[in-house]
C-alpha positions as semicolon CSV with decimal commas, in nm:
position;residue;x (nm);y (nm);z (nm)
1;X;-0,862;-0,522;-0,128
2;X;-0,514;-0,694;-0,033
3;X;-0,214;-0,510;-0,096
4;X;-0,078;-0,783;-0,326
5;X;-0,397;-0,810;-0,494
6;X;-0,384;-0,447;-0,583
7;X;-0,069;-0,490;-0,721
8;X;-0,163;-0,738;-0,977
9;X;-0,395;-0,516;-1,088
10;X;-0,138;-0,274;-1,222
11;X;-0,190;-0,159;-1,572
12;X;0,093;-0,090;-1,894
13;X;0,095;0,301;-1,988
14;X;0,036;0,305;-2,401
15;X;0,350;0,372;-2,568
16;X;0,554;0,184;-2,264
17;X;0,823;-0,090;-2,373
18;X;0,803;-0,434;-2,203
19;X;1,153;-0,465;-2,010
20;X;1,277;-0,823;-1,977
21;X;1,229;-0,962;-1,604
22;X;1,456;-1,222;-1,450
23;X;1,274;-1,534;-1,391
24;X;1,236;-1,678;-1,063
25;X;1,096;-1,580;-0,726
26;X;1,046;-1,257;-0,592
27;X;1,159;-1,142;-0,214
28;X;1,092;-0,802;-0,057
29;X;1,145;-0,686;0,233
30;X;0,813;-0,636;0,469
31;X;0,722;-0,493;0,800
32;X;0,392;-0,538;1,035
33;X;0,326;-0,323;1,261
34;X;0,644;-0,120;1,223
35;X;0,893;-0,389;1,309
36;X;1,133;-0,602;1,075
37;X;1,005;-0,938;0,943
38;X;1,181;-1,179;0,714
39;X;1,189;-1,135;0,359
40;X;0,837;-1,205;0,234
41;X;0,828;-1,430;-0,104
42;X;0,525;-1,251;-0,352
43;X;0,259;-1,375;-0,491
44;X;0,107;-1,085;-0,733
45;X;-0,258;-1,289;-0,751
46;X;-0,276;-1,348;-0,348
47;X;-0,555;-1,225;-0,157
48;X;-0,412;-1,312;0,119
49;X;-0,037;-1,307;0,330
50;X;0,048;-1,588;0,549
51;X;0,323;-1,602;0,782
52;X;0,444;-1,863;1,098
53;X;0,231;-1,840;1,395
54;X;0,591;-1,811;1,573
55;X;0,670;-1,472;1,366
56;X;0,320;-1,380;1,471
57;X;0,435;-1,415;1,815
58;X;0,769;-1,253;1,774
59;X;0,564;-0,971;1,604
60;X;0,312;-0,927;1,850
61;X;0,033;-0,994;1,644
62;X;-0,333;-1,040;1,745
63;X;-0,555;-1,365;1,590
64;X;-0,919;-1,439;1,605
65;X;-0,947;-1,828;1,570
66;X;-1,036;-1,964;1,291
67;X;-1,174;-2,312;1,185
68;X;-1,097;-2,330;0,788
69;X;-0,835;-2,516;0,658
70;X;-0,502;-2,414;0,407
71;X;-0,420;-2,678;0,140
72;X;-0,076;-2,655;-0,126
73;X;-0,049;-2,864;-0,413
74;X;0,066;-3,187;-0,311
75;X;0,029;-3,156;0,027
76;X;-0,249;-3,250;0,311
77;X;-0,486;-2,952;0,437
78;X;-0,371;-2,806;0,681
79;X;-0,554;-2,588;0,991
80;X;-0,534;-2,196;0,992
81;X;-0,441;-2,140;1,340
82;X;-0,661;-1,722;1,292
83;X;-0,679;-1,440;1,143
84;X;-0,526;-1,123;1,220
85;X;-0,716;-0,792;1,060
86;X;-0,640;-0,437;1,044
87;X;-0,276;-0,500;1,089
88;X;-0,020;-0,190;0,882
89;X;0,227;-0,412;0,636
90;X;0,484;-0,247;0,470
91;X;0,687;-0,397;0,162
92;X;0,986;-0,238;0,047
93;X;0,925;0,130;0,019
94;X;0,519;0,115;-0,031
95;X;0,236;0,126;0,265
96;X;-0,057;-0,071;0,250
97;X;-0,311;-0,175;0,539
């Protein structure tokens, strides 16, 4: 289970008040593989985290290859240059792997 997925899985104590949230996007700050990335933009239904394959150079990340294909609405498909598994990401003060 994806970190992010886990978090939209998050459950209201009984008793607890809703407190009013300030609409727009979210930003936390994230690290993989113990080093600084840019602020990562959060998605609380995502199974998955994508980032540039240049910050997965910077970071020294390691991708199998992979053939599927990554489509946004109102946009053309575009390839997945790989995968990288069993990578430690960090966002704000939490762990996850």
């Amino acid at each position: 289970m994806g970190a992010l997925e886990f978090l939209s899985s998050l459950q209201k104590k009984v008793g607890e008040t809703n407190t009013p949230v300030e609409k727009g996007l979210m930003y936390v700050d994230t690290w993989i593989n113990e080093k600084p990335t840019k602020s990562t933009m959060v998605d609380s239904g995502a199974t998955h985290n994508f980032i540039t394959e240049a910050e997965a150079k910077r970071l020294n990340l390691r991708w199998e290859k992979d053939a599927g294909r990554m489509k946004a609405v109102n946009s053309a498909a575009l390839p997945i240059i790989g995968l990288v598994k069993q990578t430690m990401i960090r966002l704000g003060d939490g762990v996850a792997s």
